[in-house]
Amino acid sequence: MRERQNHTDALRLLIAQRRIYNVAKRWQSARWVGVMIIGIAAPVLAIVVPQAAVVVGAIAGAWLFFGRTAFAWGETLKMGRAAAVQEDFDRYVFAMPVTIARTTAPTREDIAAIAGDRAQTLTIARREKLLDWYPISLGASGATSVAVSQRANAAYSDRLLRATVAVWASASLGWALLMTIVSLAAGLSLGTFLVGVLLPVLPACLDAFEYIRSTFLAARDRRDLAATIESRLLTGAALVDGQELLVWQERIYELRQTTPQIPNWLYRLLRPRNEAAMHAAAEDLTRGRSDEEDV
């Protein structure tokens, strides 16, 4: 299994899913750029050109509409395709049967086009750090390795999602505080503040709140799954059976379809620390499980 995750076919699936996720993040970025521009421009215009308050409010409402429809649809569509490709990668590495034909999955031709030249697969994988995707130990049984890898996936995502919540919550609170201070310093009347500052940024606040809330809930779901698998590995007397692995895998797929996108810059920033923690935890679990199996 450790060798299988570095096989060319597996790496091409990883490359494809990452590139599809990047397209989904572009849809998300288009939505957030507009929201951030509105959030920044509204207070400034309210101070410099108070008469523009109504226009800014109308633009904010229109952007919220398009963000919740066209941009959200594009992001969701690409997320579903990427999740299906990542599911194919997992089932290939874990040697799991394909129980459901997923209509969201790209065709072989699509994956070939997205992944690019097959001869360059290893080079691309090394550049994007896709080798040894899961912390698979040579000394563990197949079922234990799969369970540890599934837990690692859930725990890694949980850490990343919680960090995202912290970043966005801090940024949102900081911006709200700054906006209030600037409005008070500029001597805006209550009416101008409400119409020109608060109302135009409410759509941005709504999107930010929904993103933070859904990210927090996604992190909680990932943590619950990681805790469930860990408890089974540490307290289960019998070996993990295939049905349990299939249930956990299906849950992972469901979460991937709905988990909010994480900014690439934050993923790259936290990756060294998160991967070190992932490998350390996987090694501890594998060692403990191996000791039980040897007894």
PDB file of C-alpha atoms in Angstrom:
ATOM      1  CA  MET A   1       0.000   0.000   0.000  1.00  0.00           C
ATOM      2  CA  ARG A   2       2.893   2.354   0.714  1.00  0.00           C
ATOM      3  CA  GLU A   3       4.252   1.741  -2.778  1.00  0.00           C
ATOM      4  CA  ARG A   4       0.810   1.926  -4.377  1.00  0.00           C
ATOM      5  CA  GLN A   5       0.233   5.523  -3.235  1.00  0.00           C
ATOM      6  CA  ASN A   6       3.358   6.544  -5.167  1.00  0.00           C
ATOM      7  CA  HIS A   7       2.392   4.638  -8.309  1.00  0.00           C
ATOM      8  CA  THR A   8       1.998   6.760 -11.430  1.00  0.00           C
ATOM      9  CA  ASP A   9      -1.740   6.064 -11.672  1.00  0.00           C
ATOM     10  CA  ALA A  10      -2.258   7.172  -8.073  1.00  0.00           C
ATOM     11  CA  LEU A  11      -0.137  10.289  -8.461  1.00  0.00           C
ATOM     12  CA  ARG A  12      -2.056  11.339 -11.572  1.00  0.00           C
ATOM     13  CA  LEU A  13      -5.267  11.184  -9.561  1.00  0.00           C
ATOM     14  CA  LEU A  14      -3.704  13.361  -6.861  1.00  0.00           C
ATOM     15  CA  ILE A  15      -2.468  15.867  -9.424  1.00  0.00           C
ATOM     16  CA  ALA A  16      -5.895  15.989 -11.070  1.00  0.00           C
ATOM     17  CA  GLN A  17      -7.785  16.475  -7.815  1.00  0.00           C
ATOM     18  CA  ARG A  18      -5.476  19.263  -6.718  1.00  0.00           C
ATOM     19  CA  ARG A  19      -5.875  21.099 -10.015  1.00  0.00           C
ATOM     20  CA  ILE A  20      -9.646  20.741  -9.918  1.00  0.00           C
ATOM     21  CA  TYR A  21      -9.688  22.017  -6.340  1.00  0.00           C
ATOM     22  CA  ASN A  22      -7.636  25.003  -7.490  1.00  0.00           C
ATOM     23  CA  VAL A  23     -10.320  25.835 -10.054  1.00  0.00           C
ATOM     24  CA  ALA A  24     -12.941  25.598  -7.291  1.00  0.00           C
ATOM     25  CA  LYS A  25     -10.858  27.996  -5.214  1.00  0.00           C
ATOM     26  CA  ARG A  26     -10.800  30.462  -8.109  1.00  0.00           C
ATOM     27  CA  TRP A  27     -14.591  30.510  -8.061  1.00  0.00           C
ATOM     28  CA  GLN A  28     -14.430  31.069  -4.326  1.00  0.00           C
ATOM     29  CA  SER A  29     -11.834  33.818  -4.759  1.00  0.00           C
ATOM     30  CA  ALA A  30     -14.022  35.630  -7.296  1.00  0.00           C
ATOM     31  CA  ARG A  31     -16.808  35.620  -4.741  1.00  0.00           C
ATOM     32  CA  TRP A  32     -14.622  36.750  -1.860  1.00  0.00           C
ATOM     33  CA  VAL A  33     -12.793  39.466  -3.797  1.00  0.00           C
ATOM     34  CA  GLY A  34     -16.093  41.202  -4.449  1.00  0.00           C
ATOM     35  CA  VAL A  35     -17.182  40.787  -0.846  1.00  0.00           C
ATOM     36  CA  MET A  36     -13.894  42.208   0.445  1.00  0.00           C
ATOM     37  CA  ILE A  37     -13.980  45.135  -1.973  1.00  0.00           C
ATOM     38  CA  ILE A  38     -17.468  45.998  -0.785  1.00  0.00           C
ATOM     39  CA  GLY A  39     -16.428  45.641   2.838  1.00  0.00           C
ATOM     40  CA  ILE A  40     -13.476  47.988   2.318  1.00  0.00           C
ATOM     41  CA  ALA A  41     -15.015  50.433  -0.143  1.00  0.00           C
ATOM     42  CA  ALA A  42     -18.330  50.996   1.623  1.00  0.00           C
ATOM     43  CA  PRO A  43     -16.957  52.774   4.721  1.00  0.00           C
ATOM     44  CA  VAL A  44     -14.531  54.828   2.612  1.00  0.00           C
ATOM     45  CA  LEU A  45     -17.230  55.999   0.200  1.00  0.00           C
ATOM     46  CA  ALA A  46     -19.570  56.739   3.075  1.00  0.00           C
ATOM     47  CA  ILE A  47     -16.960  59.109   4.486  1.00  0.00           C
ATOM     48  CA  VAL A  48     -15.735  60.678   1.231  1.00  0.00           C
ATOM     49  CA  VAL A  49     -18.995  60.663  -0.772  1.00  0.00           C
ATOM     50  CA  PRO A  50     -21.963  60.244   1.588  1.00  0.00           C
ATOM     51  CA  GLN A  51     -24.383  60.484  -1.366  1.00  0.00           C
ATOM     52  CA  ALA A  52     -23.023  57.180  -2.708  1.00  0.00           C
ATOM     53  CA  ALA A  53     -24.301  55.191   0.261  1.00  0.00           C
ATOM     54  CA  VAL A  54     -27.446  53.959  -1.504  1.00  0.00           C
ATOM     55  CA  VAL A  55     -25.535  52.958  -4.648  1.00  0.00           C
ATOM     56  CA  VAL A  56     -22.985  51.019  -2.616  1.00  0.00           C
ATOM     57  CA  GLY A  57     -25.794  49.216  -0.822  1.00  0.00           C
ATOM     58  CA  ALA A  58     -27.374  48.212  -4.144  1.00  0.00           C
ATOM     59  CA  ILE A  59     -24.061  46.909  -5.488  1.00  0.00           C
ATOM     60  CA  ALA A  60     -23.521  44.922  -2.308  1.00  0.00           C
ATOM     61  CA  GLY A  61     -26.926  43.286  -2.660  1.00  0.00           C
ATOM     62  CA  ALA A  62     -26.304  42.408  -6.314  1.00  0.00           C
ATOM     63  CA  TRP A  63     -22.916  40.906  -5.527  1.00  0.00           C
ATOM     64  CA  LEU A  64     -24.435  38.822  -2.749  1.00  0.00           C
ATOM     65  CA  PHE A  65     -26.966  37.472  -5.252  1.00  0.00           C
ATOM     66  CA  PHE A  66     -24.356  36.473  -7.828  1.00  0.00           C
ATOM     67  CA  GLY A  67     -22.027  35.159  -5.143  1.00  0.00           C
ATOM     68  CA  ARG A  68     -24.725  32.895  -3.736  1.00  0.00           C
ATOM     69  CA  THR A  69     -25.811  31.664  -7.191  1.00  0.00           C
ATOM     70  CA  ALA A  70     -23.322  31.634 -10.079  1.00  0.00           C
ATOM     71  CA  PHE A  71     -20.076  31.685  -8.102  1.00  0.00           C
ATOM     72  CA  ALA A  72     -21.320  29.237  -5.469  1.00  0.00           C
ATOM     73  CA  TRP A  73     -22.601  26.882  -8.182  1.00  0.00           C
ATOM     74  CA  GLY A  74     -19.237  26.898  -9.975  1.00  0.00           C
ATOM     75  CA  GLU A  75     -17.381  26.238  -6.742  1.00  0.00           C
ATOM     76  CA  THR A  76     -19.698  23.416  -5.668  1.00  0.00           C
ATOM     77  CA  LEU A  77     -19.509  21.735  -9.077  1.00  0.00           C
ATOM     78  CA  LYS A  78     -15.711  21.668  -9.051  1.00  0.00           C
ATOM     79  CA  MET A  79     -15.583  20.571  -5.413  1.00  0.00           C
ATOM     80  CA  GLY A  80     -17.779  17.584  -6.231  1.00  0.00           C
ATOM     81  CA  ARG A  81     -15.533  16.566  -9.124  1.00  0.00           C
ATOM     82  CA  ALA A  82     -12.376  16.952  -7.045  1.00  0.00           C
ATOM     83  CA  ALA A  83     -13.870  14.958  -4.168  1.00  0.00           C
ATOM     84  CA  ALA A  84     -14.762  12.134  -6.557  1.00  0.00           C
ATOM     85  CA  VAL A  85     -11.198  12.033  -7.918  1.00  0.00           C
ATOM     86  CA  GLN A  86      -9.741  11.999  -4.408  1.00  0.00           C
ATOM     87  CA  GLU A  87     -12.117   9.183  -3.544  1.00  0.00           C
ATOM     88  CA  ASP A  88     -10.785   7.222  -6.534  1.00  0.00           C
ATOM     89  CA  PHE A  89      -7.256   7.815  -5.243  1.00  0.00           C
ATOM     90  CA  ASP A  90      -8.139   6.520  -1.783  1.00  0.00           C
ATOM     91  CA  ARG A  91      -9.857   3.423  -3.090  1.00  0.00           C
ATOM     92  CA  TYR A  92      -6.915   2.719  -5.389  1.00  0.00           C
ATOM     93  CA  VAL A  93      -4.386   3.051  -2.569  1.00  0.00           C
ATOM     94  CA  PHE A  94      -6.498   1.175  -0.018  1.00  0.00           C
ATOM     95  CA  ALA A  95      -7.531  -1.489  -2.575  1.00  0.00           C
ATOM     96  CA  MET A  96     -11.200  -0.881  -1.781  1.00  0.00           C
ATOM     97  CA  PRO A  97     -14.039  -1.983  -4.051  1.00  0.00           C
ATOM     98  CA  VAL A  98     -15.969   0.677  -5.950  1.00  0.00           C
ATOM     99  CA  THR A  99     -19.468   0.315  -4.535  1.00  0.00           C
ATOM    100  CA  ILE A 100     -21.106   3.308  -6.238  1.00  0.00           C
ATOM    101  CA  ALA A 101     -20.612   4.808  -9.706  1.00  0.00           C
ATOM    102  CA  ARG A 102     -20.362   8.537  -9.023  1.00  0.00           C
ATOM    103  CA  THR A 103     -21.711  10.751 -11.801  1.00  0.00           C
ATOM    104  CA  THR A 104     -19.679  13.697 -10.495  1.00  0.00           C
ATOM    105  CA  ALA A 105     -16.411  11.895 -11.245  1.00  0.00           C
ATOM    106  CA  PRO A 106     -14.477  13.081 -14.318  1.00  0.00           C
ATOM    107  CA  THR A 107     -13.944  10.599 -17.136  1.00  0.00           C
ATOM    108  CA  ARG A 108     -10.575   8.971 -17.786  1.00  0.00           C
ATOM    109  CA  GLU A 109     -10.103  11.369 -20.664  1.00  0.00           C
ATOM    110  CA  ASP A 110     -10.772  14.332 -18.377  1.00  0.00           C
ATOM    111  CA  ILE A 111      -8.242  13.114 -15.826  1.00  0.00           C
ATOM    112  CA  ALA A 112      -5.664  12.486 -18.547  1.00  0.00           C
ATOM    113  CA  ALA A 113      -6.125  16.027 -19.848  1.00  0.00           C
ATOM    114  CA  ILE A 114      -6.034  17.606 -16.391  1.00  0.00           C
ATOM    115  CA  ALA A 115      -3.053  15.621 -15.080  1.00  0.00           C
ATOM    116  CA  GLY A 116      -1.011  16.330 -18.212  1.00  0.00           C
ATOM    117  CA  ASP A 117       1.918  14.427 -19.680  1.00  0.00           C
ATOM    118  CA  ARG A 118       2.229  11.016 -18.038  1.00  0.00           C
ATOM    119  CA  ALA A 119       6.012  11.100 -18.398  1.00  0.00           C
ATOM    120  CA  GLN A 120       6.111  14.220 -16.204  1.00  0.00           C
ATOM    121  CA  THR A 121       3.959  12.752 -13.435  1.00  0.00           C
ATOM    122  CA  LEU A 122       6.762  12.032 -10.963  1.00  0.00           C
ATOM    123  CA  THR A 123       8.374  15.418 -11.569  1.00  0.00           C
ATOM    124  CA  ILE A 124       5.088  17.217 -10.941  1.00  0.00           C
ATOM    125  CA  ALA A 125       4.376  15.098  -7.867  1.00  0.00           C
ATOM    126  CA  ARG A 126       7.752  15.943  -6.371  1.00  0.00           C
ATOM    127  CA  ARG A 127       7.343  19.632  -7.106  1.00  0.00           C
ATOM    128  CA  GLU A 128       3.907  19.723  -5.511  1.00  0.00           C
ATOM    129  CA  LYS A 129       4.982  17.421  -2.630  1.00  0.00           C
ATOM    130  CA  LEU A 130       2.437  14.696  -3.360  1.00  0.00           C
ATOM    131  CA  LEU A 131       4.637  11.672  -2.656  1.00  0.00           C
ATOM    132  CA  ASP A 132       3.905   9.555   0.446  1.00  0.00           C
ATOM    133  CA  TRP A 133       0.506  11.175   0.801  1.00  0.00           C
ATOM    134  CA  TYR A 134      -0.542   8.956   3.708  1.00  0.00           C
ATOM    135  CA  PRO A 135       1.582   7.983   6.753  1.00  0.00           C
ATOM    136  CA  ILE A 136       1.625   4.256   5.985  1.00  0.00           C
ATOM    137  CA  SER A 137       3.878   2.071   8.128  1.00  0.00           C
ATOM    138  CA  LEU A 138       5.499  -1.055   6.732  1.00  0.00           C
ATOM    139  CA  GLY A 139       5.078  -2.888  10.032  1.00  0.00           C
ATOM    140  CA  ALA A 140       1.306  -2.511  10.344  1.00  0.00           C
ATOM    141  CA  SER A 141      -1.372  -4.779   8.956  1.00  0.00           C
ATOM    142  CA  GLY A 142      -3.322  -3.670   5.910  1.00  0.00           C
ATOM    143  CA  ALA A 143      -6.530  -2.895   7.803  1.00  0.00           C
ATOM    144  CA  THR A 144      -4.674  -0.966  10.495  1.00  0.00           C
ATOM    145  CA  SER A 145      -2.771   1.061   7.902  1.00  0.00           C
ATOM    146  CA  VAL A 146      -6.008   1.999   6.150  1.00  0.00           C
ATOM    147  CA  ALA A 147      -7.689   3.009   9.420  1.00  0.00           C
ATOM    148  CA  VAL A 148      -4.667   5.049  10.521  1.00  0.00           C
ATOM    149  CA  SER A 149      -4.585   6.767   7.123  1.00  0.00           C
ATOM    150  CA  GLN A 150      -8.295   7.545   7.282  1.00  0.00           C
ATOM    151  CA  ARG A 151      -7.885   8.993  10.756  1.00  0.00           C
ATOM    152  CA  ALA A 152      -4.868  11.005   9.596  1.00  0.00           C
ATOM    153  CA  ASN A 153      -6.948  12.482   6.788  1.00  0.00           C
ATOM    154  CA  ALA A 154      -9.720  13.535   9.165  1.00  0.00           C
ATOM    155  CA  ALA A 155      -7.371  14.872  11.856  1.00  0.00           C
ATOM    156  CA  TYR A 156      -5.235  16.808   9.361  1.00  0.00           C
ATOM    157  CA  SER A 157      -8.298  18.486   7.897  1.00  0.00           C
ATOM    158  CA  ASP A 158      -9.613  19.245  11.382  1.00  0.00           C
ATOM    159  CA  ARG A 159      -6.424  21.101  12.321  1.00  0.00           C
ATOM    160  CA  LEU A 160      -6.437  23.033   9.063  1.00  0.00           C
ATOM    161  CA  LEU A 161     -10.106  23.949   9.326  1.00  0.00           C
ATOM    162  CA  ARG A 162      -9.783  25.125  12.931  1.00  0.00           C
ATOM    163  CA  ALA A 163      -6.841  27.316  11.956  1.00  0.00           C
ATOM    164  CA  THR A 164      -8.960  28.783   9.159  1.00  0.00           C
ATOM    165  CA  VAL A 165     -11.753  29.594  11.597  1.00  0.00           C
ATOM    166  CA  ALA A 166      -9.287  31.356  13.889  1.00  0.00           C
ATOM    167  CA  VAL A 167      -7.831  33.420  11.034  1.00  0.00           C
ATOM    168  CA  TRP A 168     -11.172  34.493   9.573  1.00  0.00           C
ATOM    169  CA  ALA A 169     -12.790  35.180  12.938  1.00  0.00           C
ATOM    170  CA  SER A 170      -9.852  37.347  14.008  1.00  0.00           C
ATOM    171  CA  ALA A 171      -9.811  39.203  10.686  1.00  0.00           C
ATOM    172  CA  SER A 172     -13.572  39.814  10.788  1.00  0.00           C
ATOM    173  CA  LEU A 173     -13.535  41.117  14.353  1.00  0.00           C
ATOM    174  CA  GLY A 174     -10.512  43.281  13.610  1.00  0.00           C
ATOM    175  CA  TRP A 175     -12.168  44.801  10.557  1.00  0.00           C
ATOM    176  CA  ALA A 176     -15.410  45.490  12.432  1.00  0.00           C
ATOM    177  CA  LEU A 177     -13.484  47.232  15.199  1.00  0.00           C
ATOM    178  CA  LEU A 178     -11.432  49.284  12.734  1.00  0.00           C
ATOM    179  CA  MET A 179     -14.532  50.276  10.765  1.00  0.00           C
ATOM    180  CA  THR A 180     -16.244  51.480  13.934  1.00  0.00           C
ATOM    181  CA  ILE A 181     -13.222  53.464  15.103  1.00  0.00           C
ATOM    182  CA  VAL A 182     -12.762  55.159  11.722  1.00  0.00           C
ATOM    183  CA  SER A 183     -16.462  56.035  11.514  1.00  0.00           C
ATOM    184  CA  LEU A 184     -16.396  57.591  14.980  1.00  0.00           C
ATOM    185  CA  ALA A 185     -13.195  59.479  14.220  1.00  0.00           C
ATOM    186  CA  ALA A 186     -14.721  60.845  11.004  1.00  0.00           C
ATOM    187  CA  GLY A 187     -17.737  62.095  12.925  1.00  0.00           C
ATOM    188  CA  LEU A 188     -20.319  60.216  10.849  1.00  0.00           C
ATOM    189  CA  SER A 189     -23.907  60.654  11.893  1.00  0.00           C
ATOM    190  CA  LEU A 190     -25.863  57.617  12.985  1.00  0.00           C
ATOM    191  CA  GLY A 191     -27.899  57.686   9.783  1.00  0.00           C
ATOM    192  CA  THR A 192     -24.828  57.854   7.555  1.00  0.00           C
ATOM    193  CA  PHE A 193     -23.173  55.079   9.534  1.00  0.00           C
ATOM    194  CA  LEU A 194     -26.191  52.810   9.226  1.00  0.00           C
ATOM    195  CA  VAL A 195     -26.937  53.480   5.545  1.00  0.00           C
ATOM    196  CA  GLY A 196     -23.442  54.072   4.215  1.00  0.00           C
ATOM    197  CA  VAL A 197     -21.307  51.796   6.365  1.00  0.00           C
ATOM    198  CA  LEU A 198     -23.273  49.100   8.149  1.00  0.00           C
ATOM    199  CA  LEU A 199     -25.925  48.143   5.592  1.00  0.00           C
ATOM    200  CA  PRO A 200     -23.564  47.821   2.573  1.00  0.00           C
ATOM    201  CA  VAL A 201     -21.199  45.539   4.472  1.00  0.00           C
ATOM    202  CA  LEU A 202     -23.945  43.314   5.880  1.00  0.00           C
ATOM    203  CA  PRO A 203     -23.802  41.005   2.817  1.00  0.00           C
ATOM    204  CA  ALA A 204     -20.049  40.676   3.323  1.00  0.00           C
ATOM    205  CA  CYS A 205     -20.617  40.002   7.015  1.00  0.00           C
ATOM    206  CA  LEU A 206     -23.256  37.413   6.157  1.00  0.00           C
ATOM    207  CA  ASP A 207     -20.931  35.570   3.786  1.00  0.00           C
ATOM    208  CA  ALA A 208     -18.077  35.739   6.294  1.00  0.00           C
ATOM    209  CA  PHE A 209     -20.303  34.455   9.095  1.00  0.00           C
ATOM    210  CA  GLU A 210     -21.633  31.584   6.978  1.00  0.00           C
ATOM    211  CA  TYR A 211     -18.110  30.634   5.919  1.00  0.00           C
ATOM    212  CA  ILE A 212     -16.791  30.688   9.484  1.00  0.00           C
ATOM    213  CA  ARG A 213     -19.789  28.748  10.787  1.00  0.00           C
ATOM    214  CA  SER A 214     -19.657  26.067   8.082  1.00  0.00           C
ATOM    215  CA  THR A 215     -15.886  25.738   8.489  1.00  0.00           C
ATOM    216  CA  PHE A 216     -16.281  25.322  12.250  1.00  0.00           C
ATOM    217  CA  LEU A 217     -18.948  22.641  11.768  1.00  0.00           C
ATOM    218  CA  ALA A 218     -16.807  20.860   9.173  1.00  0.00           C
ATOM    219  CA  ALA A 219     -13.877  20.824  11.603  1.00  0.00           C
ATOM    220  CA  ARG A 220     -16.118  19.382  14.304  1.00  0.00           C
ATOM    221  CA  ASP A 221     -17.327  16.616  11.990  1.00  0.00           C
ATOM    222  CA  ARG A 222     -13.751  15.748  11.025  1.00  0.00           C
ATOM    223  CA  ARG A 223     -12.695  15.650  14.663  1.00  0.00           C
ATOM    224  CA  ASP A 224     -15.610  13.363  15.527  1.00  0.00           C
ATOM    225  CA  LEU A 225     -14.605  10.970  12.749  1.00  0.00           C
ATOM    226  CA  ALA A 226     -10.944  11.013  13.794  1.00  0.00           C
ATOM    227  CA  ALA A 227     -11.940  10.332  17.406  1.00  0.00           C
ATOM    228  CA  THR A 228     -14.193   7.449  16.333  1.00  0.00           C
ATOM    229  CA  ILE A 229     -11.438   5.754  14.347  1.00  0.00           C
ATOM    230  CA  GLU A 230      -8.866   6.364  17.068  1.00  0.00           C
ATOM    231  CA  SER A 231     -11.153   4.898  19.721  1.00  0.00           C
ATOM    232  CA  ARG A 232     -11.682   1.804  17.579  1.00  0.00           C
ATOM    233  CA  LEU A 233      -7.937   1.375  17.080  1.00  0.00           C
ATOM    234  CA  LEU A 234      -7.092   1.795  20.759  1.00  0.00           C
ATOM    235  CA  THR A 235      -9.936  -0.085  22.418  1.00  0.00           C
ATOM    236  CA  GLY A 236     -11.034  -2.654  19.864  1.00  0.00           C
ATOM    237  CA  ALA A 237      -9.840  -6.126  20.719  1.00  0.00           C
ATOM    238  CA  ALA A 238     -10.551  -7.568  17.285  1.00  0.00           C
ATOM    239  CA  LEU A 239      -8.940  -6.493  14.043  1.00  0.00           C
ATOM    240  CA  VAL A 240     -10.622  -3.696  12.128  1.00  0.00           C
ATOM    241  CA  ASP A 241     -12.845  -5.291   9.507  1.00  0.00           C
ATOM    242  CA  GLY A 242     -13.477  -4.201   5.958  1.00  0.00           C
ATOM    243  CA  GLN A 243     -17.029  -3.028   6.587  1.00  0.00           C
ATOM    244  CA  GLU A 244     -15.851  -0.516   9.177  1.00  0.00           C
ATOM    245  CA  LEU A 245     -13.290   0.844   6.734  1.00  0.00           C
ATOM    246  CA  LEU A 246     -15.937   1.237   4.030  1.00  0.00           C
ATOM    247  CA  VAL A 247     -18.244   3.121   6.408  1.00  0.00           C
ATOM    248  CA  TRP A 248     -15.471   5.509   7.432  1.00  0.00           C
ATOM    249  CA  GLN A 249     -14.432   5.997   3.819  1.00  0.00           C
ATOM    250  CA  GLU A 250     -17.957   6.892   2.781  1.00  0.00           C
ATOM    251  CA  ARG A 251     -18.115   9.417   5.601  1.00  0.00           C
ATOM    252  CA  ILE A 252     -14.839  10.980   4.441  1.00  0.00           C
ATOM    253  CA  TYR A 253     -16.249  11.321   0.934  1.00  0.00           C
ATOM    254  CA  GLU A 254     -19.398  13.007   2.228  1.00  0.00           C
ATOM    255  CA  LEU A 255     -17.335  15.499   4.201  1.00  0.00           C
ATOM    256  CA  ARG A 256     -15.116  16.292   1.222  1.00  0.00           C
ATOM    257  CA  GLN A 257     -18.119  17.278  -0.846  1.00  0.00           C
ATOM    258  CA  THR A 258     -19.307  19.879   1.646  1.00  0.00           C
ATOM    259  CA  THR A 259     -16.168  21.076   3.447  1.00  0.00           C
ATOM    260  CA  PRO A 260     -15.427  24.762   2.726  1.00  0.00           C
ATOM    261  CA  GLN A 261     -12.350  25.549   0.674  1.00  0.00           C
ATOM    262  CA  ILE A 262      -9.152  26.465   2.502  1.00  0.00           C
ATOM    263  CA  PRO A 263      -6.907  29.213   1.060  1.00  0.00           C
ATOM    264  CA  ASN A 264      -3.765  27.790  -0.542  1.00  0.00           C
ATOM    265  CA  TRP A 265      -1.521  30.258   1.277  1.00  0.00           C
ATOM    266  CA  LEU A 266      -2.767  29.059   4.664  1.00  0.00           C
ATOM    267  CA  TYR A 267      -2.440  25.409   3.626  1.00  0.00           C
ATOM    268  CA  ARG A 268       1.183  25.947   2.560  1.00  0.00           C
ATOM    269  CA  LEU A 269       1.992  27.955   5.671  1.00  0.00           C
ATOM    270  CA  LEU A 270       0.715  25.279   8.054  1.00  0.00           C
ATOM    271  CA  ARG A 271       1.693  22.220   6.033  1.00  0.00           C
ATOM    272  CA  PRO A 272       5.115  21.488   7.634  1.00  0.00           C
ATOM    273  CA  ARG A 273       3.736  21.634  11.165  1.00  0.00           C
ATOM    274  CA  ASN A 274       0.538  19.736  10.323  1.00  0.00           C
ATOM    275  CA  GLU A 275       2.401  16.981   8.487  1.00  0.00           C
ATOM    276  CA  ALA A 276       4.863  16.556  11.354  1.00  0.00           C
ATOM    277  CA  ALA A 277       1.949  16.187  13.775  1.00  0.00           C
ATOM    278  CA  MET A 278       0.166  13.783  11.409  1.00  0.00           C
ATOM    279  CA  HIS A 279       3.173  11.477  11.073  1.00  0.00           C
ATOM    280  CA  ALA A 280       3.886  11.512  14.817  1.00  0.00           C
ATOM    281  CA  ALA A 281       0.285  10.618  15.685  1.00  0.00           C
ATOM    282  CA  ALA A 282       0.150   7.905  13.017  1.00  0.00           C
ATOM    283  CA  GLU A 283       3.378   6.380  14.296  1.00  0.00           C
ATOM    284  CA  ASP A 284       2.042   6.275  17.864  1.00  0.00           C
ATOM    285  CA  LEU A 285      -1.228   4.671  16.802  1.00  0.00           C
ATOM    286  CA  THR A 286       0.486   2.149  14.552  1.00  0.00           C
ATOM    287  CA  ARG A 287       2.963   1.188  17.249  1.00  0.00           C
ATOM    288  CA  GLY A 288       0.236   0.744  19.846  1.00  0.00           C
ATOM    289  CA  ARG A 289      -1.919  -1.310  17.497  1.00  0.00           C
ATOM    290  CA  SER A 290       1.016  -3.495  16.448  1.00  0.00           C
ATOM    291  CA  ASP A 291       1.827  -4.233  20.082  1.00  0.00           C
ATOM    292  CA  GLU A 292      -1.767  -5.358  20.696  1.00  0.00           C
ATOM    293  CA  GLU A 293      -1.773  -7.569  17.607  1.00  0.00           C
ATOM    294  CA  ASP A 294       1.482  -9.207  18.701  1.00  0.00           C
ATOM    295  CA  VAL A 295       0.141 -10.127  22.130  1.00  0.00           C
TER     296      VAL A 295
END
